[in-house]
Coordinates of C-alpha atoms and ligand atoms in Angstrom, one line a residue:
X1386 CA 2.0 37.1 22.0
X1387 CA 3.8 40.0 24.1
X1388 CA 4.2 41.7 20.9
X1389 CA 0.5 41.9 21.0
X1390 CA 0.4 42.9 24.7
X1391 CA 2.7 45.4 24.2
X1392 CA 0.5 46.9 21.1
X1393 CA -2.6 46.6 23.6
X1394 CA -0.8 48.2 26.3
X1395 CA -0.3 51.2 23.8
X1396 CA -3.6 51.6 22.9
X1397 CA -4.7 51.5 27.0
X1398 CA -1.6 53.9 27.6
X1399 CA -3.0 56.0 25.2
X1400 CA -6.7 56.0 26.3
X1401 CA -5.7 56.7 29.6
X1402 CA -3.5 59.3 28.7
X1403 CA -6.4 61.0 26.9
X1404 CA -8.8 60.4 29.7
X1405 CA -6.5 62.1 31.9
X1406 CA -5.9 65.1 29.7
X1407 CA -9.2 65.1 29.2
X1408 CA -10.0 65.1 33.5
X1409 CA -7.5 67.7 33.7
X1410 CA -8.3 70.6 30.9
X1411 CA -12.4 69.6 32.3
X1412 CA -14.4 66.5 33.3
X1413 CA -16.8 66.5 30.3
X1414 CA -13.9 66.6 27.5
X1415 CA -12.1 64.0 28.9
X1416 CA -15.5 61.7 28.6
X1417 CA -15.8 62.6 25.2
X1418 CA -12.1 61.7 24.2
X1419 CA -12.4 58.7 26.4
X1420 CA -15.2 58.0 23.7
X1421 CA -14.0 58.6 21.1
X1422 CA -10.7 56.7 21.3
X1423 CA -12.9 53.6 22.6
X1424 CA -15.3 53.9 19.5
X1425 CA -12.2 54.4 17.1
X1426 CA -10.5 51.0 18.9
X1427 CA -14.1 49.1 18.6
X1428 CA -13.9 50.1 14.4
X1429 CA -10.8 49.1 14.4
X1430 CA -10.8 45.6 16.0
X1431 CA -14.6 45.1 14.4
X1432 CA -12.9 45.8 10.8
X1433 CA -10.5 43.2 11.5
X1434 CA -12.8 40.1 12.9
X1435 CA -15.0 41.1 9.4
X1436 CA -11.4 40.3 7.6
X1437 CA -10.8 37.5 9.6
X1438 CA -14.1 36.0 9.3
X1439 CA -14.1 36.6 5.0
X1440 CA -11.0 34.6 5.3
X1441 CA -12.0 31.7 7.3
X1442 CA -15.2 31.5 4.9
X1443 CA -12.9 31.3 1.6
X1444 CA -12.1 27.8 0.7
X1445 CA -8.8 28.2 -0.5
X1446 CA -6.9 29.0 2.7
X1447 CA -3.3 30.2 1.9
X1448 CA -0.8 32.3 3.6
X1449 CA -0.9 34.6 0.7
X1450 CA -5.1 35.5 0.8
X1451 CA -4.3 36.3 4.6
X1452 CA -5.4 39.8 5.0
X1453 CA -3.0 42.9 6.3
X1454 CA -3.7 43.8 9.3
X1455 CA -3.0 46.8 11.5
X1456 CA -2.1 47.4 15.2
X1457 CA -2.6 44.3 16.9
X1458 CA -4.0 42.3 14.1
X1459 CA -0.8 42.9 12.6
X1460 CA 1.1 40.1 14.7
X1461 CA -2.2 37.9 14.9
X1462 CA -2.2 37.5 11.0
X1463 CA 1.3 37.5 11.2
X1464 CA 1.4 34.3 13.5
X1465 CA -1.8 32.9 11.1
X1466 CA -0.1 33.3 7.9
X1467 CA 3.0 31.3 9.5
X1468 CA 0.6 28.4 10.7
X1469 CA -0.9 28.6 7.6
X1470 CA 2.1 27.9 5.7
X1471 CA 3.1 25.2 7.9
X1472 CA 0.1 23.6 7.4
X1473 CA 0.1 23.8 3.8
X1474 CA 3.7 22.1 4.3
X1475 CA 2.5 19.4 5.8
X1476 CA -0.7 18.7 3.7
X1477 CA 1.4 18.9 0.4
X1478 CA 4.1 16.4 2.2
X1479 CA 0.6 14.2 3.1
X1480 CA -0.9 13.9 -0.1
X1481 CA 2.9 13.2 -1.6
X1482 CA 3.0 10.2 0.6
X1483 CA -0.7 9.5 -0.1
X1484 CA 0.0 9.1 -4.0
X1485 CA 3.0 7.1 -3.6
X1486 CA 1.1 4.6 -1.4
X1487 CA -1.3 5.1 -4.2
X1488 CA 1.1 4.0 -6.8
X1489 CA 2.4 1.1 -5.2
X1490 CA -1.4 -0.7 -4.6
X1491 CA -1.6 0.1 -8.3
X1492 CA 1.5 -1.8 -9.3
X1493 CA 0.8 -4.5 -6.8
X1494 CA 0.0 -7.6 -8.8
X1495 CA -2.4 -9.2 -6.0
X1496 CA -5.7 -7.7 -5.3
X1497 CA -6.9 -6.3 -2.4
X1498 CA -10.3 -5.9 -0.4
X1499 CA -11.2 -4.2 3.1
X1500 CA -14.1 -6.5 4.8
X1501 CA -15.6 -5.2 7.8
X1502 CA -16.7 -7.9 10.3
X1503 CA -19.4 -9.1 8.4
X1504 CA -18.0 -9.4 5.7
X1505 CA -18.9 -6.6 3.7
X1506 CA -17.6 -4.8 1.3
X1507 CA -15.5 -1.4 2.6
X1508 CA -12.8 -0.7 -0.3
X1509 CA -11.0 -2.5 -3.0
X1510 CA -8.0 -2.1 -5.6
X1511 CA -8.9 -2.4 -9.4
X1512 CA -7.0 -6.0 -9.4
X1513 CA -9.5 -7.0 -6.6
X1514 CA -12.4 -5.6 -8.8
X1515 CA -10.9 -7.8 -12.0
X1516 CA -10.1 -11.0 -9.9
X1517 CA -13.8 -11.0 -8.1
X1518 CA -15.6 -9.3 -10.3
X1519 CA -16.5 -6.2 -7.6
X1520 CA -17.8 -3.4 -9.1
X1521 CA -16.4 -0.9 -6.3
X1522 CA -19.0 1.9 -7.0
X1523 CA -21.7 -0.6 -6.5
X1524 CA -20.7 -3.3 -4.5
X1525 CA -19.6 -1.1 -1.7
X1526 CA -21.3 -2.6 1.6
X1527 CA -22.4 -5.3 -0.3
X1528 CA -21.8 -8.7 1.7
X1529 CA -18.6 -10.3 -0.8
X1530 CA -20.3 -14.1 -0.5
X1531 CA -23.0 -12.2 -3.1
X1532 CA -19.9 -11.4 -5.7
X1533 CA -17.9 -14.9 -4.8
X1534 CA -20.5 -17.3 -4.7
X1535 CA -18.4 -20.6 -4.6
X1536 CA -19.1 -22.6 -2.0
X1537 CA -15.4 -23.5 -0.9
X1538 CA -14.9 -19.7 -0.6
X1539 CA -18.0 -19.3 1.6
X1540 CA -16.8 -22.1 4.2
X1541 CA -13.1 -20.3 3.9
X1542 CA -14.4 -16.9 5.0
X1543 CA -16.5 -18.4 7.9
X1544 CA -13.8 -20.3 8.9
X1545 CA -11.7 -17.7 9.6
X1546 CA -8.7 -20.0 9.8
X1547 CA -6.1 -17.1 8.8
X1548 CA -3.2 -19.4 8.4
X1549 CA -4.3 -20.9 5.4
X1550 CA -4.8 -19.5 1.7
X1551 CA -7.4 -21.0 -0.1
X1552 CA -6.6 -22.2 -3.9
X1553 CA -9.6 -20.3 -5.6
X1554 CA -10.7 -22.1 -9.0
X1555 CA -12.6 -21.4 -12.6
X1556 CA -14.1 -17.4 -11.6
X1557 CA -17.4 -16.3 -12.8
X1558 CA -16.3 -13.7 -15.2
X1559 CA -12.8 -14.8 -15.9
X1560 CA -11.3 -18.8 -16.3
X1561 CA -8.5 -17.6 -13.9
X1562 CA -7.4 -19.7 -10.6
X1563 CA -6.7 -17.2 -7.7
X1564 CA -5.0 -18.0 -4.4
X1565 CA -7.2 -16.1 -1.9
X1566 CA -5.4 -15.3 1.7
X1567 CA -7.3 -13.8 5.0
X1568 CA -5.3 -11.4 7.4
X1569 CA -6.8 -9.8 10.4
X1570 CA -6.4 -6.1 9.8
X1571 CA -7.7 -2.8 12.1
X1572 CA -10.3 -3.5 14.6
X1573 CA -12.7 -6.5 13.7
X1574 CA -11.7 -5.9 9.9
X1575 CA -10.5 -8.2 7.4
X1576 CA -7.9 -8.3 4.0
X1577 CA -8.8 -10.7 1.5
X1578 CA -5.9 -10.8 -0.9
X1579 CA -6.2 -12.2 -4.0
X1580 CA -3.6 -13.7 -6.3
X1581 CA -3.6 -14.4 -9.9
X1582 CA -1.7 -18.2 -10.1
X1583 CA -3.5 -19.2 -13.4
X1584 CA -0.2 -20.1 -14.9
X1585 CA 1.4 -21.5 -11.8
X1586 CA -1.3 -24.3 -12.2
X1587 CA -1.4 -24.4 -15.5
X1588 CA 2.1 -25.5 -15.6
X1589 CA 1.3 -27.3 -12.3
X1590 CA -1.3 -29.3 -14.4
X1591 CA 1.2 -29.8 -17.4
X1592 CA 3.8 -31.6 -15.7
X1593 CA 1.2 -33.9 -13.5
X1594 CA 0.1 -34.8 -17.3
X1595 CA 3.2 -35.0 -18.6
X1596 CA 4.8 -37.4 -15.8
X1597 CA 1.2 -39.4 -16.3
X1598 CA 1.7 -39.7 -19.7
X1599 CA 5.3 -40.9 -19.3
X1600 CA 4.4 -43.1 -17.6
X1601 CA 1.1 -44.8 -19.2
X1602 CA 3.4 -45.1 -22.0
X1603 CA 6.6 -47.2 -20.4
X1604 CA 3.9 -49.0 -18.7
X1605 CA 2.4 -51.3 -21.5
X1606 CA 6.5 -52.3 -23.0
X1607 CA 7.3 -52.8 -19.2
X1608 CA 4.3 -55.2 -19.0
X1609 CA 5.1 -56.4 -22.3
X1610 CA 8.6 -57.3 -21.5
X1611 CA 8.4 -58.5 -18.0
X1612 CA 5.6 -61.0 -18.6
X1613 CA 7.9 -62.9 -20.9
X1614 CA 10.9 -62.4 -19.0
X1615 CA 8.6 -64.6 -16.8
X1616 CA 7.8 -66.9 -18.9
X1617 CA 10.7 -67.6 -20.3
X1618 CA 12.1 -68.1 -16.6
X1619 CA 9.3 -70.1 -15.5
X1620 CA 9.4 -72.7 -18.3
X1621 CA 12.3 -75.1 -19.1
X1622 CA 13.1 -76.7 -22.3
X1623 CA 10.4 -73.9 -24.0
X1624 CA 9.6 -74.0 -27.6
X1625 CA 12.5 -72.4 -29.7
X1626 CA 9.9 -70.6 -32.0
X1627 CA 7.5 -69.2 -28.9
X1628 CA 11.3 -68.3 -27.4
X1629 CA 12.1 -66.4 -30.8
X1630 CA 8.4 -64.8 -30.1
X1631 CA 9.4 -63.6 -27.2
X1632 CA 12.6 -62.1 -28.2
X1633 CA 11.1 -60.4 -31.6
X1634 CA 8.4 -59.0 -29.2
X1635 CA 11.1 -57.7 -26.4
X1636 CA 13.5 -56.4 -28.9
X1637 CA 10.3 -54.3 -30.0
X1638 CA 9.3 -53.2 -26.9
X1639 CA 12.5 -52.0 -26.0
X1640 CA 12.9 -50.0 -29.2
X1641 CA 9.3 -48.6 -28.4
X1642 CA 11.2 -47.3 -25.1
X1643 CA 14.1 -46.1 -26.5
X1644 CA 12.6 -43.9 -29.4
X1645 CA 10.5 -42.5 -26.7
X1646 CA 13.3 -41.9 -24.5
X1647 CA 15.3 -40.1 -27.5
X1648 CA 12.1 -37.7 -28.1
X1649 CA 12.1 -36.7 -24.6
X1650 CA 15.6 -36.2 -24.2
X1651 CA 15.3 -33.9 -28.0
X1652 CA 12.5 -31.9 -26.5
X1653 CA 14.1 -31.1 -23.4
X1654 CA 16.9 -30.0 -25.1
X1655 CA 14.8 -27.8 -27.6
X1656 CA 12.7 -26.5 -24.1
X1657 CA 16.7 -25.7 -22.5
X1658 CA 16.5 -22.1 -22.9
X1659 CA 20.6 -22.1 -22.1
X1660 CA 20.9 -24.7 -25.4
X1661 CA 21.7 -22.0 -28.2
X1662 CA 20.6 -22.7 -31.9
X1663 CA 23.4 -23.8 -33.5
X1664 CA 23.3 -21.8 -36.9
X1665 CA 24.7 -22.8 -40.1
X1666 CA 23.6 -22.7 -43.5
X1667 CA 22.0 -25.6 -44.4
X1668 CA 21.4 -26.7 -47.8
X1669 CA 18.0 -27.7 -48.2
X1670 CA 18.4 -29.4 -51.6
X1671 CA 20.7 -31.9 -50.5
X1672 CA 18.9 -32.2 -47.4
X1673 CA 15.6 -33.6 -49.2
X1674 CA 17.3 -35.7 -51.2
X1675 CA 18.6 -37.1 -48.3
X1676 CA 15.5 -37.3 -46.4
X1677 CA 13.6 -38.7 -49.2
X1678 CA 15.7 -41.5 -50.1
X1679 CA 14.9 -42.3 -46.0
X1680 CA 11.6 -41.9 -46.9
X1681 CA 11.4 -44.4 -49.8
X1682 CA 13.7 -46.7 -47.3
X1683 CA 10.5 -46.3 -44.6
X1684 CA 7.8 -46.6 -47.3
X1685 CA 9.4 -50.1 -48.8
X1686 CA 7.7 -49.6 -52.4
X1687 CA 4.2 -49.3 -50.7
X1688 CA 3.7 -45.3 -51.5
X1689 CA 4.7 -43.2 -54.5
X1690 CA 6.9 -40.6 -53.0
X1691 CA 7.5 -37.2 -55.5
X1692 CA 10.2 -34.6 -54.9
X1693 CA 10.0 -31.5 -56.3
X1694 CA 12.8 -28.8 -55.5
X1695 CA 11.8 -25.6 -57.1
X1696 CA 14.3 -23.5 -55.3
X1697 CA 18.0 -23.5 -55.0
X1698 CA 17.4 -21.7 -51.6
X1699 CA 18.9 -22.5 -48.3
X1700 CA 18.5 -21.7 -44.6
X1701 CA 20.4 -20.1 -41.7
X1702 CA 19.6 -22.8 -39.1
X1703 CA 20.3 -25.9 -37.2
X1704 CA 20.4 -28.9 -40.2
X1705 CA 20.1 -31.6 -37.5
X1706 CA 16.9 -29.7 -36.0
X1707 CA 15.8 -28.8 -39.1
X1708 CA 16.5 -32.5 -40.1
X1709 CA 14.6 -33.8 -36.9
X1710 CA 11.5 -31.8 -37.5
X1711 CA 11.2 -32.1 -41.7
X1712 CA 11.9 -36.0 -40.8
X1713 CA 9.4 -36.2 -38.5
X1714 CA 6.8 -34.8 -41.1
X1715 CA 7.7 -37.1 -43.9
X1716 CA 7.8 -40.2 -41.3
X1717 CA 4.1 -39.1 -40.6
X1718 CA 3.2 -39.0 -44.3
X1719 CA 4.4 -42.3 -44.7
X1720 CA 2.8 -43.6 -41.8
X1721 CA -0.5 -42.3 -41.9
X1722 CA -0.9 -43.1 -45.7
X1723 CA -2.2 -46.3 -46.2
X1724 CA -0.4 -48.7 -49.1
X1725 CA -0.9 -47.5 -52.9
X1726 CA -1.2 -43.5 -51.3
X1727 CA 0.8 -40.4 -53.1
X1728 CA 3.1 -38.4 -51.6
X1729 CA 5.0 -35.2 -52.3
X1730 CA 7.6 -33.7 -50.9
X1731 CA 8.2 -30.2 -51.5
X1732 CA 10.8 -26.8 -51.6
X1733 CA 9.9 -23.2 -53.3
X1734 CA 10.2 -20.0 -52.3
X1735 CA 6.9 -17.6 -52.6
X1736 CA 6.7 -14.1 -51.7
X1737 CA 9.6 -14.1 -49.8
X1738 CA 9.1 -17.0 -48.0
X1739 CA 10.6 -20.7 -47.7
X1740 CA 7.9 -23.4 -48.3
X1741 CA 8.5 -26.6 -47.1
X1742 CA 5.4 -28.8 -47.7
X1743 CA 4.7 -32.7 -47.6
X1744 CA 1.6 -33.5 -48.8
X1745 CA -0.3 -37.0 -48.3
X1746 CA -3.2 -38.8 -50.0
X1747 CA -3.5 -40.7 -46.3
X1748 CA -5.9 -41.0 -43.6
X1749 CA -6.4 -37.1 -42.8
X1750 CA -7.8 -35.4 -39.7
X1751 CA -10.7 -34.1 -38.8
X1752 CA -11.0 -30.4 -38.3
X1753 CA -11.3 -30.5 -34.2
X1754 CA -7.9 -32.3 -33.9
X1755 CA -5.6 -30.3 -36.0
X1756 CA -5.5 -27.2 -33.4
X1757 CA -4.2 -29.7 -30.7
X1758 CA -1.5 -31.8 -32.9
X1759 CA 1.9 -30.3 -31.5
X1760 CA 0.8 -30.8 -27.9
X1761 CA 3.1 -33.7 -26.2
X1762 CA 1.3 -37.0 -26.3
X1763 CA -1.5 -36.2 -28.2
X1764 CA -2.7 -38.5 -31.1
X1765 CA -6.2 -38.6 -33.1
X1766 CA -5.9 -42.8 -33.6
X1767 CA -3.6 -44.3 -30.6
X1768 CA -3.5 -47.6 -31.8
X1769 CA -2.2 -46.6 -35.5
X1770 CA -0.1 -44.0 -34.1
X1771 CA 1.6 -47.0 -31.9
X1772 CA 1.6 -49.9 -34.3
X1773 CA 3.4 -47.5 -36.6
X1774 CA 5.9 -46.8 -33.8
X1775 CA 4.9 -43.2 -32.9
X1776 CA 6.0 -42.1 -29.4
X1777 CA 3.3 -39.1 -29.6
X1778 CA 6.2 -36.4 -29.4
X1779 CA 7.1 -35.8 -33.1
X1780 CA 4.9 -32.8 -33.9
X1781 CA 6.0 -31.4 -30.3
X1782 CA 9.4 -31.8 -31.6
X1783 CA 8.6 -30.0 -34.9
X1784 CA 7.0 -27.0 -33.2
X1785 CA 9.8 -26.4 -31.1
X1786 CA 12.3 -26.4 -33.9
X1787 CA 10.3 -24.3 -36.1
X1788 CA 9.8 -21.9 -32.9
X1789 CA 13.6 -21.5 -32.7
X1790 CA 13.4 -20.9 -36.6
X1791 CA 10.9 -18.3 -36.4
X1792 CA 9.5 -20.5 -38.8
X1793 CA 5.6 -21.7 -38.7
X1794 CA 3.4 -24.5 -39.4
X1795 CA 0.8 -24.6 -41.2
X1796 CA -1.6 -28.1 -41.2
X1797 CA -4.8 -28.6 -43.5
X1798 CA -6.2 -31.9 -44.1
X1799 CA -9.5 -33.2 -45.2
X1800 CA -10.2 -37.1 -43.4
X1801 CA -10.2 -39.7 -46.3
X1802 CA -8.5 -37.5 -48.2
X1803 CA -4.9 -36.4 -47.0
X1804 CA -2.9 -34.1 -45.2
X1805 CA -0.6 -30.9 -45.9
X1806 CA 2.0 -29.5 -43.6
X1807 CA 3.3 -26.7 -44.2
X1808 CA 6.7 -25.4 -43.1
X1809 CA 7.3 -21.5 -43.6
X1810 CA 10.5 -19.9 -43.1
X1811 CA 10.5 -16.0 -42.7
X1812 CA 12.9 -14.2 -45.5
X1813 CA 15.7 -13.1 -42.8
X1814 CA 16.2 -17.4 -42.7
X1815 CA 16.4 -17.4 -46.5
X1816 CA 20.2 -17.0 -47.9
X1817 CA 20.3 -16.2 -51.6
X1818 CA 19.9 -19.4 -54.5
X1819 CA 17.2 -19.0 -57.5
X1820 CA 14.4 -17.1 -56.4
X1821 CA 11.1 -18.2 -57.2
X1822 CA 7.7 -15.7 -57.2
Ligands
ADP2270 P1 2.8 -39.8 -33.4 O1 4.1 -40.4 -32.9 O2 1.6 -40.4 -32.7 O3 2.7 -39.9 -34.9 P2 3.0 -37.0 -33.8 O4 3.2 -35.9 -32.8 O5 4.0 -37.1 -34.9 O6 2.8 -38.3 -32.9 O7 1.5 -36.7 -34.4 C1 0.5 -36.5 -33.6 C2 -0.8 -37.1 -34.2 O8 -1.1 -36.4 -35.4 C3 -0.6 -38.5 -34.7 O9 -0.9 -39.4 -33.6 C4 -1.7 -38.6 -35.8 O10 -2.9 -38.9 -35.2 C5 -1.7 -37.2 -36.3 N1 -1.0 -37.1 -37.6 C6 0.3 -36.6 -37.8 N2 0.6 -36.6 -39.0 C7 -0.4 -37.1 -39.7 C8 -0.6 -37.3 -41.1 N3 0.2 -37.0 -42.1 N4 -1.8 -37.8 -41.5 C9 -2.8 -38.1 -40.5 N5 -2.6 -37.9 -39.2 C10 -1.4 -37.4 -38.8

């Protein structure tokens, strides 16, 4: 500032100085010089404002389009182009912040929306858009009771009880269960924040099924067992052949109970992510012979059982797993095919790949069914799959041992007719015998 005084005070020092020069040599040149300096400082000054107006008009205001300036203006764009700069600073620091904040909503997993007090629509994040189905462009002002229509979620929002989430379930556009929380935010505003907990309650809604289950199945042996526990306390001197009844039916109950404690215990062992497959190589030749003779044992002459080992192959794995889950399937064929049925047993290697196959001429499965079959407790015919002494867990079992494998199954049946399932082993699982195709 007093360097543009002391420019100023030149220019009057000057003016004066010429208006006395001018008084002195004669009254009527020092006018004119007077003048002429004035008019030379009103160019000067007006050439300046033009430069500083262009500038202000430009968009693109940066230190560098500042114009030069002369006298005076000199300082004055001076001091501008340093504010400039400084502002430019600040903006570039602002918009740096901005994009990081940016970049963190982004990655945020839960959605977000801005309601004003009414409830209407003021901004959202793209997870907000996906979980509720907002169309930001569109939806903007639009009351969010017209995108979320469920009724729980229109009481929730009037409530305004911010305390408490709200367990959102089965969207519109997407199956997906959200938990929806309220905060108060700026003046009168509201967050809704929405997060995704589809597979918190699905695994919620597994182990309520899974402890029900449990426990629909120790329930009928219980009842079994404790109502001739009763009766045999209750009555003296009982009948020695109802007594031996009784016993024949406890011992079976009990065994019911232990095979399906055994199951559970093998699948939470094969779910125990710290409980390392155990690798060796297992010969599969000797292990069908093996597990066919335990199926002729099972069958008792009432099936014709064929085994066909076309490869000398075997596999880098677990053999008791791989003995669990190849049991399981040949304990299935047996039970599922009525007397007088066929069933083959199978080992070959095609196109690189171990095939393990029992096939059945039983009771098959209808289409629907077969997508469902490894899931715990599930069973197309309860009473056959219990009078046989299933527990409901064997193909469970064998999915999670071929999972461990890297192996797969493969089921196709046709009811009436019979059953195949189909184990396949990847090649990195096969160690070298006679290869086959
Ligand atoms: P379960 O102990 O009931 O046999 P699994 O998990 O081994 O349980 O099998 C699930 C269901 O799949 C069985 O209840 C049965 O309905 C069906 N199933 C399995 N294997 C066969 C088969 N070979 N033939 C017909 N149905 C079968």
């Amino acid at each position: 500032m007093s360097d543009i005084f002391r420019r100023l005070g030149l220019v009057l020092a000057a003016a004066i100085v010429a208006l006395l020069t001018g008084m002195i040599s004669g009254a009527v040149y020092g006018w004119f010089f007077l003048s002429v300096v004035l008019l030379i400082l009103v160019i000067h000054h007006t050439r300046h404002l033009i430069a500083l107006e262009e500038w202000l008009l430009i968009s693109d205001h940066t230190s560098t389009s500042i114009p030069a300036g002369s006298g005076a203006w000199d300082a004055v764009f001076a001091h501008l182009a340093r504010y400039v700069r400084s502002q430019n600073k600040s903006q570039q620091l602002m918009d740096l912040e901005l994009k990081q904040l940016q970049n963190v909503t982004a990655a945020m997993p839960d959605g977000m929306v801005i309601l004003d007090e009414t409830d209407h629509i003021q901004w959202c994040d793209p997870v907000a858009e996906k979980h509720l189905g907002i169309n930001l462009e569109l939806d903007q002002g639009q009351q969010i009771t017209n995108m979320v229509r469920q009724q729980s979620f229109v009481e929730y929002l009037a409530a305004r009880k911010f305390n408490k989430p709200l367990m959102l379930k089965q969207m519109r556009h997407h199956r997906l269960t959200l938990l929806i929380q309220l905060v108060p935010y700026g003046k009168n505003q509201r967050l809704l924040i929405s997060r995704d907990v589809t597979s918190y309650e699905r695994i919620e809604t597994m182990r309520r099924d899974f402890i029900a289950n449990i426990s629909h199945e120790l329930r009928t042996p219980l009842t079994v067992v404790s109502g001739y526990l009763e009766m045999l306390a209750a009555e003296d001197g009982i009948d020695s052949e109802l007594q031996r009844l009784a016993l024949t039916a406890m011992q079976e109950q009990t065994a019911r109970m232990q095979c399906l404690v055994e199951d559970l215990l093998t699948l939470s062992r094969l779910e125990n992510a710290l409980n390392k497959l155990h690798e060796s190589t297992v010969d599969m030749p000797s292990l069908l012979r093996e597990l066919y003779r335990e199926a002729e044992s099972l069958s008792a002459g009432k099936h014709k059982i064929h085994l066909d080992i076309a490869s000398e192959n075997q596999i880098l794995g677990s053999r008791e797993e791989l003995r669990s889950a190849m049991g399981n399937l040949i304990g299935n064929a047996v039970r599922y095919t009525p007397e007088g049925g066929e069933i083959h047993i199978c080992w070959k290697v095609r196109h690189g790949k171990g095939l393990f196959y029992v096939r059945d001429t039983g009771v098959g499965i209808e289409q629907a069914h077969i997508p469902r079959l490894t899931e715990r407790f599930y069973r197309v015919d309860n009473s056959r799959s219990r009078d046989t002494g299933g527990t409901g867990l064997g193909l469970a079992i064998v999915k999670h041992v071929l999972n461990r494998h890297q192996a797969r199954l493969k089921i196709t049946s046709t009811i009436g007719k019979g059953s195949e399932f189909c184990i396949q082993f990847p090649a990195k699982r096969l160690i070298a015998g006679t290869l086959h195709g």
